[in-house]
Coordinates of C-alpha atoms and ligand atoms in Angstrom, one line a residue:
M1430 CA -56.2 31.8 -33.8
H1431 CA -59.8 30.6 -34.0
V1432 CA -61.8 29.6 -37.0
I1433 CA -65.5 30.0 -37.4
A1434 CA -67.7 29.0 -40.3
T1435 CA -70.8 30.9 -41.4
A1436 CA -74.0 29.1 -42.1
G1437 CA -77.4 30.1 -43.3
H1438 CA -79.9 30.5 -46.2
V1439 CA -78.9 32.1 -49.5
D1440 CA -78.9 36.0 -49.4
H1441 CA -79.4 36.2 -45.7
G1442 CA -76.3 38.4 -45.3
K1443 CA -73.5 36.0 -44.4
S1444 CA -70.9 37.6 -46.6
T1445 CA -72.0 41.1 -45.9
L1446 CA -71.6 40.4 -42.2
V1447 CA -68.2 38.9 -42.6
R1448 CA -67.2 41.9 -44.8
A1449 CA -68.5 44.3 -42.1
L1450 CA -66.6 42.4 -39.3
T1451 CA -63.3 42.0 -41.1
G1452 CA -63.1 44.7 -43.7
M1453 CA -62.1 41.9 -46.1
E1454 CA -63.9 40.6 -49.2
P1455 CA -65.0 37.0 -48.7
D1456 CA -66.5 36.7 -52.2
R1457 CA -63.2 36.1 -54.0
W1458 CA -64.6 35.6 -57.5
A1459 CA -65.7 38.2 -60.0
E1460 CA -68.6 36.0 -60.8
E1461 CA -69.7 36.0 -57.1
R1462 CA -69.6 39.7 -56.9
R1463 CA -71.4 40.1 -60.2
R1464 CA -74.2 37.7 -59.2
G1465 CA -74.2 39.0 -55.6
M1466 CA -74.0 35.4 -54.4
T1467 CA -71.4 33.2 -52.8
I1468 CA -70.5 30.2 -54.9
D1469 CA -67.4 28.9 -53.2
L1470 CA -65.8 29.2 -49.8
G1471 CA -64.5 32.6 -48.8
F1472 CA -61.9 33.5 -46.2
A1473 CA -61.5 36.6 -44.1
W1474 CA -60.1 37.4 -40.6
T1475 CA -60.1 40.1 -37.9
T1476 CA -58.9 40.9 -34.4
L1477 CA -61.7 40.8 -31.8
P1478 CA -61.9 43.3 -28.9
S1479 CA -60.0 40.9 -26.6
G1480 CA -57.1 40.8 -29.1
A1481 CA -58.0 37.2 -30.2
T1482 CA -57.7 36.5 -33.9
V1483 CA -60.6 34.9 -35.6
A1484 CA -60.8 33.7 -39.2
F1485 CA -64.1 33.1 -41.0
V1486 CA -64.8 30.5 -43.5
D1487 CA -67.7 32.1 -45.4
V1488 CA -69.9 29.5 -47.0
P1489 CA -72.5 29.7 -49.9
G1490 CA -76.1 29.5 -48.9
H1491 CA -77.6 28.4 -52.2
E1492 CA -78.8 24.8 -52.2
R1493 CA -76.7 24.0 -55.3
F1494 CA -73.5 24.7 -53.4
V1495 CA -74.2 22.8 -50.2
P1496 CA -71.2 20.4 -51.1
N1497 CA -69.0 23.5 -51.0
M1498 CA -70.5 24.6 -47.8
L1499 CA -69.8 21.1 -46.3
A1500 CA -66.2 21.2 -47.4
G1501 CA -65.7 24.4 -45.5
V1502 CA -67.6 23.5 -42.4
G1503 CA -66.2 19.9 -42.1
P1504 CA -63.0 20.7 -40.3
V1505 CA -64.2 23.8 -38.4
P1506 CA -65.3 23.5 -34.8
A1507 CA -67.6 26.6 -34.5
A1508 CA -70.3 28.3 -36.5
L1509 CA -71.9 31.7 -36.9
V1510 CA -75.4 31.0 -37.9
V1511 CA -76.9 33.8 -39.9
V1512 CA -80.7 34.4 -40.4
A1513 CA -82.2 37.5 -42.1
A1514 CA -84.7 39.4 -40.0
D1515 CA -86.9 39.8 -43.0
G1516 CA -86.4 36.3 -44.2
G1517 CA -86.8 34.1 -41.1
W1518 CA -86.0 30.4 -41.0
M1519 CA -85.6 29.0 -44.5
P1520 CA -84.8 25.6 -46.2
Q1521 CA -81.1 26.1 -46.2
S1522 CA -81.1 27.5 -42.7
A1523 CA -82.5 24.1 -41.8
E1524 CA -80.1 22.1 -44.1
H1525 CA -77.1 24.0 -42.8
L1526 CA -78.1 23.5 -39.2
A1527 CA -78.8 19.8 -39.9
A1528 CA -75.2 19.6 -41.3
L1529 CA -73.7 21.3 -38.2
D1530 CA -75.8 19.0 -36.0
A1531 CA -74.7 15.9 -38.0
L1532 CA -71.1 16.9 -37.6
G1533 CA -71.6 17.5 -33.9
V1534 CA -70.6 21.1 -33.9
R1535 CA -71.2 22.3 -30.3
Y1536 CA -70.0 25.9 -30.4
G1537 CA -72.1 28.6 -32.2
L1538 CA -73.6 32.0 -32.3
L1539 CA -76.7 33.4 -33.9
A1540 CA -76.7 36.6 -35.9
V1541 CA -80.0 38.0 -37.1
T1542 CA -78.9 40.3 -40.0
R1543 CA -80.8 42.8 -42.1
S1544 CA -82.4 44.0 -38.9
D1545 CA -82.6 47.4 -40.4
L1546 CA -85.2 46.0 -42.8
A1547 CA -87.4 44.2 -40.4
D1548 CA -88.0 43.6 -36.7
P1549 CA -85.4 40.9 -35.8
T1550 CA -87.4 39.6 -32.8
P1551 CA -89.6 36.9 -34.5
A1552 CA -86.7 35.6 -36.7
L1553 CA -84.4 35.6 -33.6
A1554 CA -86.9 33.6 -31.5
Q1555 CA -87.6 31.2 -34.3
A1556 CA -84.0 30.5 -35.1
R1557 CA -83.0 30.1 -31.4
A1558 CA -85.7 27.5 -31.0
H1559 CA -84.3 25.5 -34.0
L1560 CA -80.7 25.9 -32.8
A1561 CA -81.6 24.7 -29.3
E1562 CA -82.8 21.4 -30.8
S1563 CA -79.3 20.9 -32.4
S1564 CA -75.9 20.0 -31.2
L1565 CA -75.3 23.8 -30.8
G1566 CA -77.8 24.0 -28.0
H1567 CA -78.7 27.4 -26.5
V1568 CA -76.6 30.0 -28.1
E1569 CA -76.1 33.7 -27.8
A1570 CA -78.0 35.7 -30.3
V1571 CA -77.3 39.2 -31.6
A1572 CA -79.4 41.4 -34.0
V1573 CA -77.2 43.2 -36.5
S1574 CA -77.2 45.1 -39.7
G1575 CA -74.5 44.8 -42.3
A1576 CA -75.8 47.9 -43.9
T1577 CA -75.8 50.3 -40.9
G1578 CA -73.3 48.5 -38.7
A1579 CA -75.8 48.3 -35.9
G1580 CA -75.0 45.5 -33.4
L1581 CA -71.5 44.8 -34.8
D1582 CA -69.8 45.8 -31.5
E1583 CA -72.2 43.6 -29.6
L1584 CA -71.4 40.8 -32.1
G1585 CA -67.7 41.3 -31.6
K1586 CA -68.1 40.8 -27.9
A1587 CA -70.3 37.8 -28.3
L1588 CA -67.6 36.3 -30.7
D1589 CA -65.0 36.9 -28.0
R1590 CA -67.2 35.0 -25.5
L1591 CA -67.6 32.2 -28.0
V1592 CA -63.9 31.8 -28.8
A1593 CA -63.0 31.9 -25.1
R1594 CA -65.1 28.7 -24.7
L1595 CA -63.6 26.8 -27.6
P1596 CA -61.6 23.8 -26.7
V1597 CA -57.8 24.1 -27.0
P1598 CA -56.6 21.5 -29.5
D1599 CA -53.7 19.2 -28.9
T1600 CA -50.7 20.8 -30.5
A1601 CA -48.8 17.5 -30.5
A1602 CA -51.5 15.7 -32.4
P1603 CA -50.7 14.3 -35.8
V1604 CA -51.5 16.7 -38.7
R1605 CA -54.5 16.1 -41.0
L1606 CA -55.0 19.1 -43.1
W1607 CA -58.1 18.7 -45.3
V1608 CA -57.4 20.7 -48.5
D1609 CA -60.1 23.2 -49.4
R1610 CA -58.3 25.0 -52.2
S1611 CA -55.2 24.4 -54.4
F1612 CA -53.6 26.8 -56.7
T1613 CA -50.2 27.7 -58.2
I1614 CA -48.2 30.8 -57.4
R1615 CA -45.7 31.8 -60.0
G1616 CA -42.2 30.9 -58.8
S1617 CA -43.4 29.0 -55.8
G1618 CA -45.4 26.1 -57.3
T1619 CA -48.4 24.4 -55.7
V1620 CA -50.2 25.9 -52.7
V1621 CA -53.0 24.3 -50.8
T1622 CA -55.1 25.8 -48.0
G1623 CA -57.2 24.3 -45.3
T1624 CA -58.3 24.6 -41.7
L1625 CA -55.7 22.9 -39.5
G1626 CA -57.7 21.4 -36.6
A1627 CA -54.8 20.3 -34.4
G1628 CA -51.1 19.6 -34.4
S1629 CA -48.4 21.8 -36.0
I1630 CA -47.0 22.2 -39.4
R1631 CA -43.4 23.6 -39.8
V1632 CA -41.5 24.7 -42.9
G1633 CA -39.4 21.7 -44.0
D1634 CA -41.8 19.1 -42.6
A1635 CA -42.5 16.0 -44.6
L1636 CA -46.2 15.3 -45.0
E1637 CA -48.0 12.6 -46.8
L1638 CA -50.5 13.0 -49.5
A1639 CA -53.1 10.7 -47.8
A1640 CA -54.6 9.2 -50.9
S1641 CA -51.3 8.1 -52.5
H1642 CA -49.0 7.9 -49.4
R1643 CA -46.7 10.2 -51.3
L1644 CA -44.3 12.2 -49.3
V1645 CA -44.3 16.0 -49.9
R1646 CA -42.2 18.6 -48.4
V1647 CA -43.5 21.9 -46.8
R1648 CA -41.6 24.5 -48.7
G1649 CA -43.3 27.5 -47.2
L1650 CA -46.2 28.4 -45.0
Q1651 CA -48.6 31.3 -44.7
S1652 CA -51.3 32.0 -42.2
L1653 CA -53.7 34.9 -42.6
G1654 CA -51.7 36.2 -45.5
A1655 CA -48.4 36.4 -43.7
P1656 CA -45.4 34.1 -44.0
A1657 CA -44.9 31.8 -41.0
Q1658 CA -42.3 29.2 -40.0
Q1659 CA -44.9 27.3 -38.1
A1660 CA -48.7 27.0 -37.8
T1661 CA -50.5 25.4 -34.9
G1662 CA -54.1 24.3 -35.0
V1663 CA -56.7 25.7 -34.9
A1664 CA -55.5 27.8 -37.8
R1665 CA -56.2 28.7 -41.4
V1666 CA -53.0 27.8 -43.3
A1667 CA -51.7 28.0 -46.8
V1668 CA -49.0 25.4 -47.5
N1669 CA -46.5 25.7 -50.3
L1670 CA -45.5 22.2 -51.4
R1671 CA -42.4 20.9 -53.0
G1672 CA -42.8 17.8 -55.2
V1673 CA -46.4 18.0 -56.1
E1674 CA -48.1 19.3 -59.2
R1675 CA -51.2 21.5 -58.8
T1676 CA -53.3 18.8 -60.7
E1677 CA -52.2 16.2 -58.2
I1678 CA -53.9 17.7 -55.2
R1679 CA -57.4 19.2 -54.8
R1680 CA -60.2 19.9 -52.4
G1681 CA -61.0 16.7 -50.5
D1682 CA -57.5 15.5 -50.4
A1683 CA -55.7 15.6 -47.1
L1684 CA -52.1 16.2 -46.1
V1685 CA -51.3 14.0 -43.1
S1686 CA -48.4 13.3 -40.8
P1687 CA -46.7 10.2 -42.4
D1688 CA -47.9 6.9 -41.1
R1689 CA -50.3 8.3 -38.6
F1690 CA -53.7 7.8 -40.3
Q1691 CA -55.4 4.7 -41.6
L1692 CA -56.3 5.2 -45.2
T1693 CA -59.6 3.2 -45.5
D1694 CA -62.5 2.6 -47.8
L1695 CA -64.4 0.5 -45.4
V1696 CA -65.7 1.8 -42.1
D1697 CA -68.2 0.8 -39.5
V1698 CA -70.1 3.7 -38.1
R1699 CA -72.8 4.7 -35.7
L1700 CA -75.5 6.9 -37.3
H1701 CA -77.0 9.9 -35.5
G1702 CA -80.1 10.9 -37.4
D1703 CA -82.4 9.0 -39.6
P1704 CA -82.9 5.3 -38.8
V1705 CA -80.4 3.1 -40.6
G1706 CA -83.3 1.3 -42.4
T1707 CA -84.5 4.5 -44.1
L1708 CA -81.1 5.3 -45.7
P1709 CA -80.9 4.9 -49.5
P1710 CA -78.3 2.2 -50.6
E1711 CA -76.0 5.0 -51.7
V1712 CA -75.3 8.3 -50.0
T1713 CA -72.6 10.9 -50.0
L1714 CA -70.2 10.8 -47.1
H1715 CA -68.7 14.2 -46.2
A1716 CA -65.7 14.0 -44.0
G1717 CA -63.4 17.0 -43.6
S1718 CA -63.4 18.7 -47.0
A1719 CA -63.9 15.4 -48.8
A1720 CA -67.1 14.0 -50.3
V1721 CA -67.2 10.4 -51.5
I1722 CA -70.0 8.0 -52.5
A1723 CA -70.7 5.5 -49.8
S1724 CA -72.7 2.3 -50.1
V1725 CA -74.6 1.5 -46.9
R1726 CA -74.9 -1.9 -45.4
P1727 CA -77.1 -1.6 -42.3
L1728 CA -75.8 -3.7 -39.4
G1729 CA -77.7 -2.8 -36.2
T1730 CA -80.5 -0.3 -35.5
D1731 CA -78.1 2.6 -35.6
T1732 CA -74.9 1.1 -37.0
A1733 CA -73.8 0.4 -40.5
R1734 CA -70.9 -0.5 -42.7
L1735 CA -69.9 2.0 -45.3
R1736 CA -67.9 1.1 -48.5
L1737 CA -66.4 4.3 -49.8
S1738 CA -65.8 5.0 -53.5
A1739 CA -62.4 6.4 -52.6
P1740 CA -60.3 5.8 -49.5
L1741 CA -60.0 8.5 -46.9
P1742 CA -57.7 9.0 -43.9
L1743 CA -60.1 8.3 -41.1
R1744 CA -59.8 7.4 -37.5
I1745 CA -61.9 6.0 -34.8
G1746 CA -64.1 8.8 -33.3
D1747 CA -64.1 11.0 -36.5
R1748 CA -67.4 12.7 -37.2
A1749 CA -68.7 12.8 -40.7
L1750 CA -72.0 13.4 -42.4
L1751 CA -74.3 11.4 -44.8
R1752 CA -76.3 13.3 -47.3
D1753 CA -78.7 12.2 -49.9
P1754 CA -77.9 14.6 -52.7
G1755 CA -80.9 13.8 -54.8
R1756 CA -83.3 14.8 -52.0
H1757 CA -81.1 17.7 -50.6
H1758 CA -81.4 15.9 -47.4
V1759 CA -78.8 15.5 -44.6
A1760 CA -79.5 12.0 -43.5
G1761 CA -77.4 12.3 -40.4
G1762 CA -74.1 12.3 -38.8
V1763 CA -71.8 9.4 -38.3
T1764 CA -69.3 8.5 -35.7
V1765 CA -66.5 6.3 -37.0
L1766 CA -66.3 3.2 -34.8
D1767 CA -63.8 1.1 -36.8
V1768 CA -61.5 1.9 -39.7
V1769 CA -60.2 -1.7 -40.1
P1770 CA -63.4 -3.7 -39.6
P1771 CA -63.3 -7.5 -40.0
P1772 CA -64.8 -9.1 -43.1
L1773 CA -68.4 -10.4 -42.7
R1774 CA -68.2 -13.7 -44.4
R1775 CA -69.9 -16.4 -42.4
R1776 CA -73.7 -16.6 -41.9
G1777 CA -74.6 -14.5 -38.8
A1778 CA -71.5 -12.5 -39.0
A1779 CA -73.4 -9.3 -39.6
A1780 CA -75.6 -9.8 -36.5
A1781 CA -72.6 -10.7 -34.5
R1782 CA -70.8 -7.5 -35.7
A1783 CA -73.9 -5.4 -34.9
A1784 CA -73.7 -6.7 -31.3
V1785 CA -70.0 -5.8 -31.1
L1786 CA -70.6 -2.3 -32.6
S1787 CA -73.4 -1.7 -30.1
T1788 CA -70.8 -1.7 -27.4
M1789 CA -68.6 0.8 -29.1
D1790 CA -68.9 4.6 -29.0
G1791 CA -66.0 5.9 -31.0
T1792 CA -63.8 6.7 -28.1
S1793 CA -60.3 5.3 -28.0
D1794 CA -60.4 2.0 -26.2
E1795 CA -57.2 0.1 -26.1
A1796 CA -58.4 -2.9 -24.1
G1797 CA -61.5 -3.3 -26.3
E1798 CA -59.5 -3.0 -29.5
L1799 CA -57.0 -5.6 -28.2
R1800 CA -59.9 -7.9 -27.2
R1801 CA -61.5 -7.6 -30.6
R1802 CA -58.3 -8.0 -32.6
G1803 CA -56.3 -10.3 -30.3
L1804 CA -52.9 -9.1 -31.6
V1805 CA -52.1 -5.8 -33.2
R1806 CA -49.1 -3.6 -33.8
R1807 CA -48.7 -0.4 -31.9
S1808 CA -48.4 1.6 -35.1
D1809 CA -51.6 0.1 -36.5
L1810 CA -53.5 1.1 -33.3
A1811 CA -52.0 4.6 -33.5
R1812 CA -53.2 4.9 -37.1
M1813 CA -56.7 3.9 -36.1
G1814 CA -56.6 6.6 -33.5
V1815 CA -55.9 4.5 -30.4
P1816 CA -52.9 5.6 -28.4
V1817 CA -51.4 2.6 -26.6
A1818 CA -50.6 2.7 -22.9
T1819 CA -49.8 -1.0 -22.2
A1820 CA -46.5 -2.7 -22.7
P1821 CA -45.9 -4.7 -25.9
V1822 CA -45.6 -8.5 -25.7
T1823 CA -42.6 -8.2 -28.1
A1824 CA -41.3 -5.5 -30.4
D1825 CA -44.3 -3.3 -31.2
W1826 CA -46.9 -6.1 -30.9
H1827 CA -49.7 -5.7 -28.3
A1828 CA -51.9 -8.6 -27.3
D1829 CA -55.1 -9.1 -25.5
P1830 CA -54.1 -10.9 -22.2
A1831 CA -56.6 -13.7 -22.6
H1832 CA -55.7 -14.3 -26.2
W1833 CA -52.0 -14.3 -25.3
A1834 CA -52.6 -16.9 -22.6
A1835 CA -54.5 -19.1 -25.0
L1836 CA -51.7 -18.8 -27.6
R1837 CA -49.2 -19.8 -24.9
R1838 CA -51.3 -23.0 -24.1
R1839 CA -51.5 -23.8 -27.8
L1840 CA -47.8 -23.4 -28.3
A1841 CA -47.1 -25.9 -25.6
E1842 CA -49.5 -28.3 -27.2
E1843 CA -48.0 -27.9 -30.6
V1844 CA -44.5 -28.3 -29.3
A1845 CA -45.5 -31.5 -27.6
R1846 CA -47.3 -32.8 -30.7
Y1847 CA -44.2 -32.0 -32.8
R1848 CA -42.0 -33.9 -30.4
D1849 CA -44.2 -36.9 -30.7
T1850 CA -44.2 -36.8 -34.5
H1851 CA -40.6 -35.8 -35.0
P1852 CA -38.8 -37.6 -32.1
L1853 CA -35.4 -37.2 -33.6
E1854 CA -35.5 -33.4 -33.9
P1855 CA -34.4 -31.1 -31.2
G1856 CA -37.8 -29.3 -31.0
A1857 CA -40.2 -27.7 -33.4
P1858 CA -38.9 -25.0 -35.8
V1859 CA -40.2 -21.5 -34.9
E1860 CA -41.5 -21.0 -38.4
T1861 CA -43.5 -24.2 -38.3
L1862 CA -45.0 -23.1 -35.0
R1863 CA -45.7 -19.6 -36.4
Q1864 CA -47.7 -21.2 -39.2
L1865 CA -49.6 -23.6 -36.9
L1866 CA -50.6 -20.8 -34.6
R1867 CA -51.3 -18.5 -37.6
L1868 CA -49.2 -15.7 -36.1
P1869 CA -48.0 -12.8 -38.3
D1870 CA -44.5 -12.6 -36.9
R1871 CA -41.9 -15.2 -35.8
A1872 CA -40.9 -12.9 -32.9
L1873 CA -44.4 -13.6 -31.4
V1874 CA -43.6 -17.3 -31.3
T1875 CA -40.4 -16.7 -29.4
A1876 CA -42.2 -14.2 -27.1
L1877 CA -44.7 -16.9 -26.2
V1878 CA -42.0 -19.3 -24.9
A1879 CA -42.1 -19.7 -21.2
P1880 CA -40.7 -22.4 -18.9
P1881 CA -40.7 -25.4 -19.3
L1882 CA -40.5 -24.5 -23.0
V1883 CA -37.1 -23.3 -24.2
A1884 CA -36.0 -21.6 -27.5
R1885 CA -32.7 -22.7 -28.9
E1886 CA -31.2 -22.3 -32.4
G1887 CA -34.5 -21.5 -34.1
R1888 CA -36.4 -24.3 -32.5
I1889 CA -38.7 -24.6 -29.5
S1890 CA -38.6 -27.7 -27.3
S1891 CA -40.1 -28.8 -24.1
G1892 CA -36.7 -28.5 -22.5
A1893 CA -37.0 -31.6 -20.5
P1894 CA -33.5 -33.1 -20.2
G1895 CA -32.8 -36.6 -21.5
G1896 CA -36.0 -36.5 -23.6
L1897 CA -34.7 -39.3 -25.9
P1898 CA -37.1 -41.6 -27.6
A1899 CA -37.1 -45.0 -25.9
P1900 CA -35.4 -47.0 -28.7
I1901 CA -32.5 -44.6 -28.8
A1902 CA -32.2 -44.5 -25.0
R1903 CA -32.0 -48.3 -25.0
A1904 CA -29.3 -48.3 -27.7
V1905 CA -27.3 -45.8 -25.8
D1906 CA -27.6 -47.9 -22.6
Q1907 CA -26.3 -50.9 -24.6
V1908 CA -23.3 -48.8 -25.8
R1909 CA -22.6 -47.8 -22.2
T1910 CA -22.6 -51.5 -21.2
E1911 CA -20.2 -52.4 -24.0
L1912 CA -17.8 -49.6 -23.2
A1913 CA -17.6 -50.4 -19.5
G1914 CA -13.9 -51.0 -18.7
Q1915 CA -12.8 -50.0 -22.3
P1916 CA -14.2 -46.4 -22.7
F1917 CA -12.2 -45.6 -25.9
R1918 CA -13.3 -48.7 -27.8
A1919 CA -15.9 -46.9 -29.9
P1920 CA -18.4 -49.2 -31.5
D1921 CA -17.7 -49.7 -35.2
S1922 CA -20.2 -48.8 -37.9
E1923 CA -21.5 -52.3 -38.1
R1924 CA -22.2 -52.4 -34.4
L1925 CA -23.8 -49.0 -34.5
A1926 CA -26.1 -50.1 -37.3
A1927 CA -27.0 -53.3 -35.4
L1928 CA -27.9 -51.1 -32.4
G1929 CA -30.2 -49.0 -34.7
L1930 CA -27.9 -45.9 -34.3
G1931 CA -27.9 -44.2 -37.7
P1932 CA -26.7 -40.6 -38.2
K1933 CA -30.1 -39.1 -37.2
E1934 CA -30.3 -41.2 -34.0
I1935 CA -26.7 -40.4 -33.1
G1936 CA -27.5 -36.7 -33.7
A1937 CA -30.4 -36.9 -31.3
A1938 CA -28.3 -38.7 -28.7
V1939 CA -25.5 -36.2 -29.1
R1940 CA -28.0 -33.2 -28.7
A1941 CA -29.4 -34.9 -25.6
G1942 CA -25.9 -35.2 -24.2
A1943 CA -26.0 -39.0 -24.1
L1944 CA -23.1 -39.5 -26.5
V1945 CA -20.3 -37.4 -27.9
R1946 CA -19.4 -37.6 -31.6
I1947 CA -15.6 -37.2 -32.1
A1948 CA -15.7 -37.9 -35.9
E1949 CA -18.3 -39.1 -38.4
G1950 CA -19.5 -42.4 -37.1
V1951 CA -17.2 -42.4 -34.1
V1952 CA -19.1 -41.9 -30.8
L1953 CA -18.0 -42.2 -27.2
L1954 CA -19.7 -41.7 -23.8
P1955 CA -19.7 -38.1 -22.7
D1956 CA -17.2 -38.7 -19.9
A1957 CA -14.6 -40.3 -22.2
L1958 CA -12.8 -37.0 -23.0
D1959 CA -12.3 -36.4 -19.3
A1960 CA -11.2 -40.0 -18.7
A1961 CA -8.5 -39.7 -21.4
V1962 CA -6.5 -37.0 -19.5
P1963 CA -5.1 -39.1 -16.6
V1964 CA -4.3 -41.9 -19.1
L1965 CA -2.3 -39.5 -21.2
A1966 CA -0.7 -37.9 -18.2
K1967 CA 0.9 -41.3 -17.3
L1968 CA 2.9 -41.3 -20.5
S1969 CA 6.3 -39.7 -20.7
A1970 CA 6.0 -36.4 -22.6
P1971 CA 6.1 -35.9 -25.4
F1972 CA 4.2 -38.9 -26.6
T1973 CA 3.5 -40.2 -30.0
M1974 CA 0.1 -41.1 -31.5
A1975 CA 1.0 -44.8 -31.3
Q1976 CA 1.8 -44.5 -27.6
A1977 CA -1.4 -42.7 -26.9
R1978 CA -3.5 -45.2 -28.9
E1979 CA -2.0 -48.1 -27.0
A1980 CA -2.4 -46.4 -23.6
L1981 CA -6.0 -45.6 -24.4
G1982 CA -6.6 -49.2 -25.5
T1983 CA -8.1 -48.3 -28.9
T1984 CA -7.5 -48.0 -32.6
R1985 CA -6.3 -45.2 -34.8
R1986 CA -9.9 -44.7 -36.0
V1987 CA -10.7 -43.4 -32.5
A1988 CA -7.3 -42.2 -31.3
V1989 CA -6.6 -39.8 -34.2
P1990 CA -9.9 -37.8 -33.9
L1991 CA -9.8 -38.0 -30.1
L1992 CA -6.4 -36.4 -29.9
E1993 CA -7.3 -33.8 -32.5
L1994 CA -10.4 -32.9 -30.5
L1995 CA -8.2 -32.6 -27.4
D1996 CA -5.9 -30.4 -29.3
R1997 CA -8.7 -28.1 -30.3
R1998 CA -9.9 -27.9 -26.8
G1999 CA -6.4 -27.0 -25.6
V2000 CA -6.0 -30.1 -23.5
T2001 CA -3.1 -31.5 -25.5
R2002 CA -0.7 -29.6 -27.6
R2003 CA 0.8 -30.9 -30.8
L2004 CA 4.5 -30.3 -31.4
P2005 CA 6.2 -29.8 -34.9
D2006 CA 7.3 -33.4 -34.9
D2007 CA 3.8 -34.7 -34.4
T2008 CA 4.3 -35.7 -30.8
R2009 CA 2.1 -34.3 -28.1
V2010 CA 2.3 -32.9 -24.6
L2011 CA -0.5 -32.2 -22.2
A2012 CA -1.2 -28.5 -21.9
H2013 CA -0.8 -27.3 -18.3
R2014 CA -4.2 -26.0 -17.5
G2015 CA -5.0 -27.7 -14.3
G2016 CA -7.3 -30.5 -15.2
G2017 CA -10.8 -29.8 -16.4
L2018 CA -11.9 -30.1 -20.0
D2019 CA -14.5 -27.4 -20.3
Ligands
GTP525 N1 -80.2 46.4 -45.8 C1 -79.4 45.4 -45.6 N2 -79.0 44.6 -46.6 C2 -78.2 43.6 -46.3 C3 -77.8 43.3 -45.0 N3 -77.0 42.2 -45.1 C4 -76.9 41.9 -46.4 N4 -77.7 42.7 -47.1 C5 -77.9 42.5 -48.5 O1 -78.5 41.3 -48.8 C6 -78.0 40.7 -50.0 C7 -77.4 39.3 -49.7 O2 -76.3 39.5 -48.8 P1 -75.1 38.5 -48.8 O3 -74.2 39.0 -47.7 O4 -74.5 38.4 -50.2 O5 -75.8 37.2 -48.4 P2 -75.2 35.8 -48.2 O6 -75.8 35.2 -47.1 O7 -73.7 35.9 -48.2 O8 -75.6 35.0 -49.5 P3 -75.0 33.7 -50.2 O9 -73.6 33.7 -49.8 O10 -75.2 33.7 -51.6 O11 -75.7 32.6 -49.5 C8 -77.0 41.7 -50.5 O12 -77.6 42.5 -51.5 C9 -76.6 42.5 -49.3 O13 -76.2 43.8 -49.7 C10 -78.2 44.2 -44.0 O14 -77.9 44.0 -42.8 N5 -79.1 45.2 -44.3
MG526 MG1 -72.3 35.0 -49.3

């Protein structure tokens, strides 16, 4: 299906033409028919000679209803510009064309209507010249009469040529359905309609009410008046929603694929149209079917920051329109450059930001986005409208390579600094490092670890073996000297204190592998456990604790925990009568 919006001055024959083409009544309201004037959007559809289906969004031409017109045109990629042969180019012809131009609509067709009332040639030439200056460019033009039907066949063929040129949207794209109507159907509940630009909606889908992030369920679907299981953009769709009251959703709201759009009230944009400096401080931003007040902060010559009166689901590259409602003036179109722009706090930040924005054009730029943000989650990028092709640094985090390398250097520095200030600890805690590096996730700290750094038990250390502070290393050397020839004579607590080996120092020495602790306050050299085996092997089995203590040349303070440790390691085996044997496991202690 294709969707085309009408455009043109009031009473120039838009609705009459749609009626003649489709046999349907675009003016839905009694008041519209009574006044002979379109007030709100109308919808009608037909099959073209080729068999293609085209739906029309018929807009009002009266200047008072331009906001309605914009709500209809916003999500539609093509336009049928209507000019009356007897009216010629008029103010709303110009305003509607300015709107199409601002939105960057590139596909269009000109119909000169009421050609039974006047020679269409001058109006046609005049209108084509105006259109040629816009984003529509050089378009086909057809003279028609809604009254006599003259030119309608011609127009049908021209419409076929137009729709054949329309770009094919991505059916896998996330859904963003800008609501243009909402109503209730007895027995079904709330129904909303809109123009689906891309992606697919299926019955049963969960969608999000963008403004509130509320999940709603698609209970039923219609397209062109017929029930459907699925609708794929571009399409006119009516969505029956479960879990939402009619009063909770209205024109300007959007139904979106959950988690796929950034809801934002602050955007940086490039302006196409009036110079930024001539914009009033407040304008109306029209995006999709939404209209919100936007305060303008000029940044560069054609870039600005907009603060929106209500958040909208916007993405990088979106086109929208700025209008000064007081002056009935379309100030221009905008291309969204950034939906999560950085705050401008410091002096000179605005100028710096303008320089950055001057390099951006609203196309998805993964490398640029990473460069500007340093670190960002894949899901956040996707919400901004930037699909990610590179590999994450960890989990769903993506990093700018230069930023990542700098973080890696800083991590090494911080680990070294921590070791100097906390010599007794086995490395810097990951959480401390996360805070020092101002990282949003501990997983990033771990991901930054590269040799010679090592991560162990929630800490990062430089990994250099034997990295004991000098006083502890000296004390351990002294212990080694004193234990020479009597490896099981563990120093008593007094001796340890005299050597400066308190619990913390002993902990550090144990972690460094310089001592083994067999009980609280009882330390031996690391090879003592191995050395005990041949000594015990010389005893006749089974042996008692007293025999073992004597053979080892030590006291019960050492012998008891030492044998218990050997039991636990399966080197010795304790029998029911408290004697022991060596387990037969061929030597080694590991
Ligand atoms: N003779 C003649 N009258 C026409 C033709 N097209 C429209 N009209 C008449 O012109 C008047 C306005 O036509 P509409 O179709 O309502 O115009 P519109 O552009 O939809 O107007 P708005 O929606 O209010 O902007 C109506 O009285 C139509 O009957 C035509 O081709 N020939
Ligand atoms: Mg009309």
